[in-house]
Amino acid sequence: MNVHTLLQAVHQHYHFHTYHSVATSYGLEIQTNCGPKQVMLWKEKSVLMWSFLWSEELVQMGSRYANRMIRTRDGAPYVQVNEHWITVTDLLEGTKWRPQEDSGPFGQWVGQLYRCFFRVTDTVNQQHWHKALDQQLEHPTELYNEEDLKKKIITMSPSDAFTSLVKPHWPQIEKRWRSALTLLQQSQVPSLYSVKSLTCDQFIKDGYERIHWQPGAWRMTKGFEGVAHLLCELIQADTEGIDRAKTFYLSFEQSYSPKMGEQTQILGHVIYPQSFLDIAKKYVYADIDVDQACQRWLERCDHQENIDLFQQWLAKRIDSLRGDAMSV
């Protein structure tokens, strides 16, 4: 859908006037007489309704930080334009959340977000929207054919710099891959609808130190892969990253109270060597050159020790909680 059509729909259905617009990957950012707005273009109504429900649920839970969909002149939260739908929300102003900031309140807020996801999942099932929504999901993790990728790397020229760099590390990559798959299979995929990836820069801190989620476009999945992504980002930020990740997780626990299987799934996603496999896959399929691949691989190796230390801490915590549960 082109910019002109989007702007026409906004002008027709909303009460404000637009005087500047910029196209984005998810729609538009517009300047209006009522402040900056974000126009989202939706191809699937099921995903739109899921988004509407969790933002309204956040309000029902008493949060003042929900960025609700702005109602049209007719009071609707969205507008249908041909075979698509559009929504408008405030474009939040502030600074992007940095991994070096206080992770305690951040963990509490993300836990609250997942409580909304949990409650909305019940609504989705009761309203029988789950079949339509399930068709839009991505698998909770991209389970590469590790053996196939391994063969492609091994059959490359021995003089290839990336191949020489990767081969000594591959047994550990394979070990992590198998350990993660075992944990993910044991945990069983929860029915909770969520987002595949959460990153710190999706969160905005306003002038009152309040945290808001402004993700733009996202990919949907089931489970807790997004939490694991945030944990890994915090760990890799600097030398204090492990402590901040622990604080984040403990605060998340207090706010959401994940079940044992859900915690096991988070651990599986933390262990899963996604970044290493991403780099190898991009190199094998010539999406990056050898210098880029080697540099990214070495940078990832620098962070792996801290991720290993965190996953050991998390595994011990899960075992401790399991022991406490069995003794009750």
Coordinates of C-alpha atoms in Angstrom, one line a residue:
M1 CA 0.0 0.0 0.0
N2 CA 1.5 3.4 -1.0
V3 CA 2.0 6.4 1.2
H4 CA -0.8 8.4 -0.4
T5 CA -3.4 5.7 0.3
L6 CA -2.3 5.4 3.9
L7 CA -2.5 9.2 4.4
Q8 CA -5.9 9.4 2.8
A9 CA -7.2 6.8 5.2
V10 CA -5.7 8.6 8.2
H11 CA -7.2 12.0 7.1
Q12 CA -10.6 10.4 6.5
H13 CA -11.0 8.4 9.7
Y14 CA -9.0 10.3 12.4
H15 CA -9.6 13.7 14.1
F16 CA -6.1 15.1 13.7
H17 CA -4.4 16.8 10.7
T18 CA -1.1 15.5 9.3
Y19 CA 1.5 17.9 8.0
H20 CA 4.6 15.6 7.5
S21 CA 5.1 11.9 7.0
V22 CA 8.0 9.5 6.7
A23 CA 7.6 5.9 5.4
T24 CA 8.8 3.1 7.6
S25 CA 9.1 -0.7 7.4
Y26 CA 5.8 -1.1 9.2
G27 CA 3.8 1.9 7.8
L28 CA 4.4 5.6 8.5
E29 CA 5.6 8.0 11.1
I30 CA 3.6 11.2 10.9
Q31 CA 3.7 14.7 12.5
T32 CA 0.2 16.0 13.4
N33 CA -1.4 18.9 15.2
C34 CA -1.9 16.4 18.1
G35 CA 1.8 15.3 18.3
P36 CA 3.8 12.6 16.5
K37 CA 2.0 9.4 15.6
Q38 CA 2.9 5.9 14.4
V39 CA 0.7 4.4 11.6
M40 CA 0.9 0.6 11.5
L41 CA -0.1 -1.4 8.4
W42 CA -1.5 -4.9 9.2
K43 CA -1.8 -7.7 6.6
E44 CA -3.4 -10.1 9.1
K45 CA -6.3 -9.1 11.3
S46 CA -5.6 -11.9 13.8
V47 CA -2.2 -10.3 14.6
L48 CA -3.8 -6.9 14.8
M49 CA -6.4 -8.1 17.2
W50 CA -3.8 -9.8 19.4
S51 CA -1.9 -6.5 19.6
F52 CA -5.1 -4.6 20.4
L53 CA -6.0 -7.0 23.2
W54 CA -2.6 -7.0 25.0
S55 CA -2.4 -3.2 25.0
E56 CA -6.0 -3.0 26.4
E57 CA -5.1 -5.7 28.9
L58 CA -2.2 -3.6 30.1
V59 CA -4.6 -0.8 30.8
Q60 CA -6.9 -3.1 32.7
M61 CA -4.0 -4.3 34.8
G62 CA -3.6 -0.7 36.0
S63 CA -0.6 0.3 33.9
R64 CA -0.3 3.9 32.8
Y65 CA 2.3 3.0 30.3
A66 CA 0.2 1.3 27.6
N67 CA 0.4 2.9 24.2
R68 CA -3.2 2.3 23.2
M69 CA -4.5 2.4 19.6
I70 CA -6.1 5.7 18.9
R71 CA -9.8 5.5 18.2
T72 CA -11.2 6.7 14.9
R73 CA -14.0 9.2 14.5
D74 CA -16.4 6.3 14.7
G75 CA -14.8 4.9 17.9
A76 CA -13.1 1.9 16.3
P77 CA -9.4 1.0 17.1
Y78 CA -8.6 0.3 13.5
V79 CA -9.5 1.0 9.9
Q80 CA -9.8 -1.5 7.0
V81 CA -8.4 -0.3 3.7
N82 CA -8.9 -2.8 0.9
E83 CA -7.5 -6.1 2.2
H84 CA -5.3 -4.5 4.9
W85 CA -5.9 -2.7 8.2
I86 CA -4.3 0.3 9.7
T87 CA -3.9 1.5 13.3
V88 CA -2.6 4.7 14.8
T89 CA -0.8 5.1 18.1
D90 CA 1.3 7.9 19.7
L91 CA 4.9 7.9 18.6
L92 CA 6.5 7.8 22.0
E93 CA 9.3 10.4 22.6
G94 CA 12.2 9.6 24.8
T95 CA 15.4 7.7 24.8
K96 CA 15.9 4.1 23.8
W97 CA 16.5 1.7 26.7
R98 CA 20.2 0.9 27.0
P99 CA 21.4 -2.5 28.3
Q100 CA 23.6 -0.7 30.9
E101 CA 20.6 0.8 32.7
D102 CA 18.9 -0.5 35.9
S103 CA 17.6 -3.9 34.8
G104 CA 15.3 -4.4 37.9
P105 CA 12.4 -2.2 36.8
F106 CA 13.0 -3.4 33.2
G107 CA 12.6 -7.0 34.2
Q108 CA 9.4 -6.2 36.1
W109 CA 7.9 -4.4 33.1
V110 CA 8.7 -7.2 30.7
G111 CA 7.2 -9.6 33.2
Q112 CA 4.0 -7.5 33.2
L113 CA 4.0 -7.6 29.4
Y114 CA 4.1 -11.4 29.5
R115 CA 1.3 -11.5 32.0
C116 CA -0.7 -9.6 29.4
F117 CA 0.3 -12.1 26.7
F118 CA -0.8 -14.9 29.0
R119 CA -4.2 -13.4 29.6
V120 CA -4.8 -12.5 26.0
T121 CA -4.0 -16.0 25.0
D122 CA -7.0 -17.2 27.0
T123 CA -9.2 -14.6 25.2
V124 CA -7.8 -15.7 21.8
N125 CA -8.7 -19.3 22.5
Q126 CA -12.2 -18.4 23.9
Q127 CA -13.0 -16.3 20.8
H128 CA -11.7 -19.1 18.5
W129 CA -9.1 -16.8 16.8
H130 CA -6.3 -19.2 17.6
K131 CA -6.5 -21.1 14.2
A132 CA -6.0 -17.9 12.2
L133 CA -3.3 -16.7 14.6
D134 CA -1.4 -20.0 14.5
Q135 CA -1.0 -19.6 10.7
Q136 CA 1.1 -16.4 11.3
L137 CA 3.5 -17.9 13.9
E138 CA 7.1 -18.6 13.4
H139 CA 8.6 -21.7 15.1
P140 CA 9.9 -20.7 18.5
T141 CA 13.4 -21.1 17.3
E142 CA 15.0 -21.5 13.9
L143 CA 16.2 -25.1 14.2
Y144 CA 18.8 -25.2 11.5
N145 CA 19.8 -28.6 10.0
E146 CA 23.1 -28.5 11.9
E147 CA 24.5 -31.5 10.2
D148 CA 23.9 -30.0 6.7
L149 CA 25.5 -26.7 7.7
K150 CA 28.4 -28.6 9.2
K151 CA 29.0 -30.5 5.9
K152 CA 28.9 -27.4 3.9
I153 CA 31.6 -25.8 6.1
I154 CA 33.8 -28.9 6.2
T155 CA 33.7 -29.3 2.4
M156 CA 35.0 -25.7 1.9
S157 CA 38.6 -25.2 1.0
P158 CA 41.0 -25.9 3.9
S159 CA 42.7 -22.6 3.1
D160 CA 39.4 -20.7 3.7
A161 CA 40.0 -18.4 6.7
F162 CA 36.5 -18.7 8.1
T163 CA 36.5 -22.5 7.8
S164 CA 39.9 -22.7 9.6
L165 CA 38.5 -20.5 12.4
V166 CA 35.2 -22.3 12.8
K167 CA 36.3 -26.0 12.7
P168 CA 37.9 -26.1 16.2
H169 CA 34.8 -24.6 17.7
W170 CA 32.2 -26.8 16.0
P171 CA 32.1 -29.6 18.6
Q172 CA 31.1 -27.1 21.2
I173 CA 28.5 -25.5 18.9
E174 CA 27.1 -29.0 18.2
K175 CA 27.0 -29.7 22.0
R176 CA 25.1 -26.5 22.7
W177 CA 22.8 -27.2 19.8
R178 CA 21.8 -30.6 21.1
S179 CA 21.5 -29.5 24.7
A180 CA 19.2 -26.7 23.7
L181 CA 17.0 -29.0 21.6
T182 CA 16.7 -31.4 24.5
L183 CA 15.6 -28.7 26.9
L184 CA 13.1 -27.2 24.4
Q185 CA 11.6 -30.6 23.8
Q186 CA 11.4 -31.3 27.5
S187 CA 9.8 -27.9 28.2
Q188 CA 7.0 -28.4 25.7
V189 CA 6.1 -25.2 23.8
P190 CA 3.7 -23.1 26.0
S191 CA 0.4 -22.0 24.5
L192 CA 1.3 -18.4 25.3
Y193 CA 1.3 -16.2 22.2
S194 CA 4.3 -13.7 22.2
V195 CA 6.9 -12.1 20.0
K196 CA 9.9 -13.9 18.6
S197 CA 12.5 -11.2 19.4
L198 CA 12.7 -8.6 22.1
T199 CA 15.6 -6.1 22.0
C200 CA 16.4 -3.2 24.3
D201 CA 16.0 -0.6 21.6
Q202 CA 12.3 -1.5 21.2
F203 CA 11.8 0.0 24.7
I204 CA 11.5 3.8 25.3
K205 CA 12.2 5.6 28.5
D206 CA 10.2 8.9 28.7
G207 CA 11.0 12.0 30.6
Y208 CA 9.4 10.6 33.8
E209 CA 11.6 7.5 33.7
R210 CA 8.7 5.3 32.6
I211 CA 9.3 2.4 30.3
H212 CA 7.2 1.9 27.2
W213 CA 7.3 -0.8 24.5
Q214 CA 7.3 0.5 21.0
P215 CA 8.4 -2.4 18.8
G216 CA 7.4 -1.3 15.3
A217 CA 6.9 -4.5 13.3
W218 CA 7.4 -7.8 15.0
R219 CA 7.3 -11.5 14.3
M220 CA 5.0 -13.7 16.4
T221 CA 5.7 -17.1 18.0
K222 CA 4.7 -19.0 21.1
G223 CA 6.7 -19.1 24.3
F224 CA 9.6 -17.1 25.8
E225 CA 12.3 -16.7 23.1
G226 CA 12.0 -12.9 23.4
V227 CA 13.0 -13.1 27.1
A228 CA 16.1 -15.1 26.2
H229 CA 17.1 -12.6 23.5
L230 CA 16.9 -9.8 26.1
L231 CA 19.0 -11.7 28.6
C232 CA 21.7 -12.4 26.0
E233 CA 21.7 -8.7 25.0
L234 CA 22.2 -7.7 28.6
I235 CA 24.9 -10.2 29.2
Q236 CA 26.9 -9.0 26.2
A237 CA 26.7 -5.3 26.9
D238 CA 29.8 -5.1 29.2
T239 CA 31.6 -6.8 32.1
E240 CA 28.6 -6.2 34.5
G241 CA 26.2 -7.7 32.0
I242 CA 25.8 -11.0 33.9
D243 CA 24.8 -9.2 37.1
R244 CA 22.3 -7.1 35.2
A245 CA 20.9 -10.2 33.5
K246 CA 20.4 -11.9 36.9
T247 CA 18.7 -8.9 38.3
F248 CA 16.5 -8.7 35.2
Y249 CA 15.5 -12.3 35.5
L250 CA 14.7 -12.2 39.2
S251 CA 12.5 -9.2 38.6
F252 CA 10.8 -10.9 35.7
E253 CA 10.1 -13.9 37.9
Q254 CA 8.5 -11.7 40.5
S255 CA 6.3 -10.0 38.0
Y256 CA 5.3 -13.0 35.8
S257 CA 6.0 -16.2 38.0
P258 CA 7.0 -18.5 35.1
K259 CA 6.2 -22.2 35.5
M260 CA 9.0 -24.8 35.5
G261 CA 8.6 -25.7 31.9
E262 CA 8.6 -22.0 30.9
Q263 CA 11.9 -21.4 32.7
T264 CA 13.3 -24.5 31.1
Q265 CA 12.4 -23.1 27.7
I266 CA 14.1 -19.8 28.5
L267 CA 17.2 -21.7 29.4
G268 CA 17.1 -23.7 26.2
H269 CA 16.9 -20.5 24.1
V270 CA 19.8 -19.0 26.1
I271 CA 22.0 -22.1 25.4
Y272 CA 20.9 -22.4 21.7
P273 CA 23.9 -21.1 19.6
Q274 CA 21.7 -19.0 17.4
S275 CA 24.3 -16.2 16.7
F276 CA 27.0 -18.7 15.7
L277 CA 24.7 -20.6 13.4
D278 CA 23.4 -17.3 11.9
I279 CA 27.0 -16.2 11.0
A280 CA 27.9 -19.6 9.5
K281 CA 24.7 -19.7 7.5
K282 CA 25.2 -16.2 6.1
Y283 CA 28.8 -17.0 5.1
V284 CA 27.9 -20.4 3.5
Y285 CA 25.2 -18.6 1.4
A286 CA 27.5 -15.7 0.6
D287 CA 25.4 -13.1 2.4
I288 CA 28.6 -11.8 4.1
D289 CA 32.3 -11.9 3.1
V290 CA 35.0 -13.8 4.8
D291 CA 36.3 -10.8 6.8
Q292 CA 32.9 -9.9 8.1
A293 CA 32.2 -13.5 9.0
C294 CA 35.5 -13.9 10.9
Q295 CA 35.1 -10.6 12.7
R296 CA 31.5 -11.4 13.8
W297 CA 32.5 -15.0 14.9
L298 CA 35.4 -13.7 17.1
E299 CA 33.2 -11.0 18.6
R300 CA 30.6 -13.7 19.5
C301 CA 33.3 -15.9 21.0
D302 CA 34.4 -13.0 23.3
H303 CA 30.8 -13.0 24.8
Q304 CA 30.3 -16.8 25.0
E305 CA 32.0 -17.3 28.3
N306 CA 29.7 -14.9 30.1
I307 CA 26.6 -16.5 28.5
D308 CA 27.9 -19.9 29.7
L309 CA 28.3 -18.5 33.2
F310 CA 24.8 -17.1 33.2
Q311 CA 23.2 -20.3 31.8
Q312 CA 24.9 -22.3 34.6
W313 CA 23.4 -19.9 37.1
L314 CA 20.0 -20.2 35.6
A315 CA 20.2 -24.0 35.4
K316 CA 21.1 -24.1 39.1
R317 CA 18.2 -21.8 39.9
I318 CA 15.8 -24.0 38.0
D319 CA 17.1 -27.1 39.8
S320 CA 16.7 -25.4 43.2
L321 CA 13.1 -24.4 42.4
R322 CA 12.4 -27.9 41.2
G323 CA 13.7 -29.3 44.5
D324 CA 11.6 -26.9 46.5
A325 CA 8.5 -27.8 44.5
M326 CA 9.1 -31.5 45.0
S327 CA 9.6 -31.1 48.8
V328 CA 6.2 -29.4 49.3

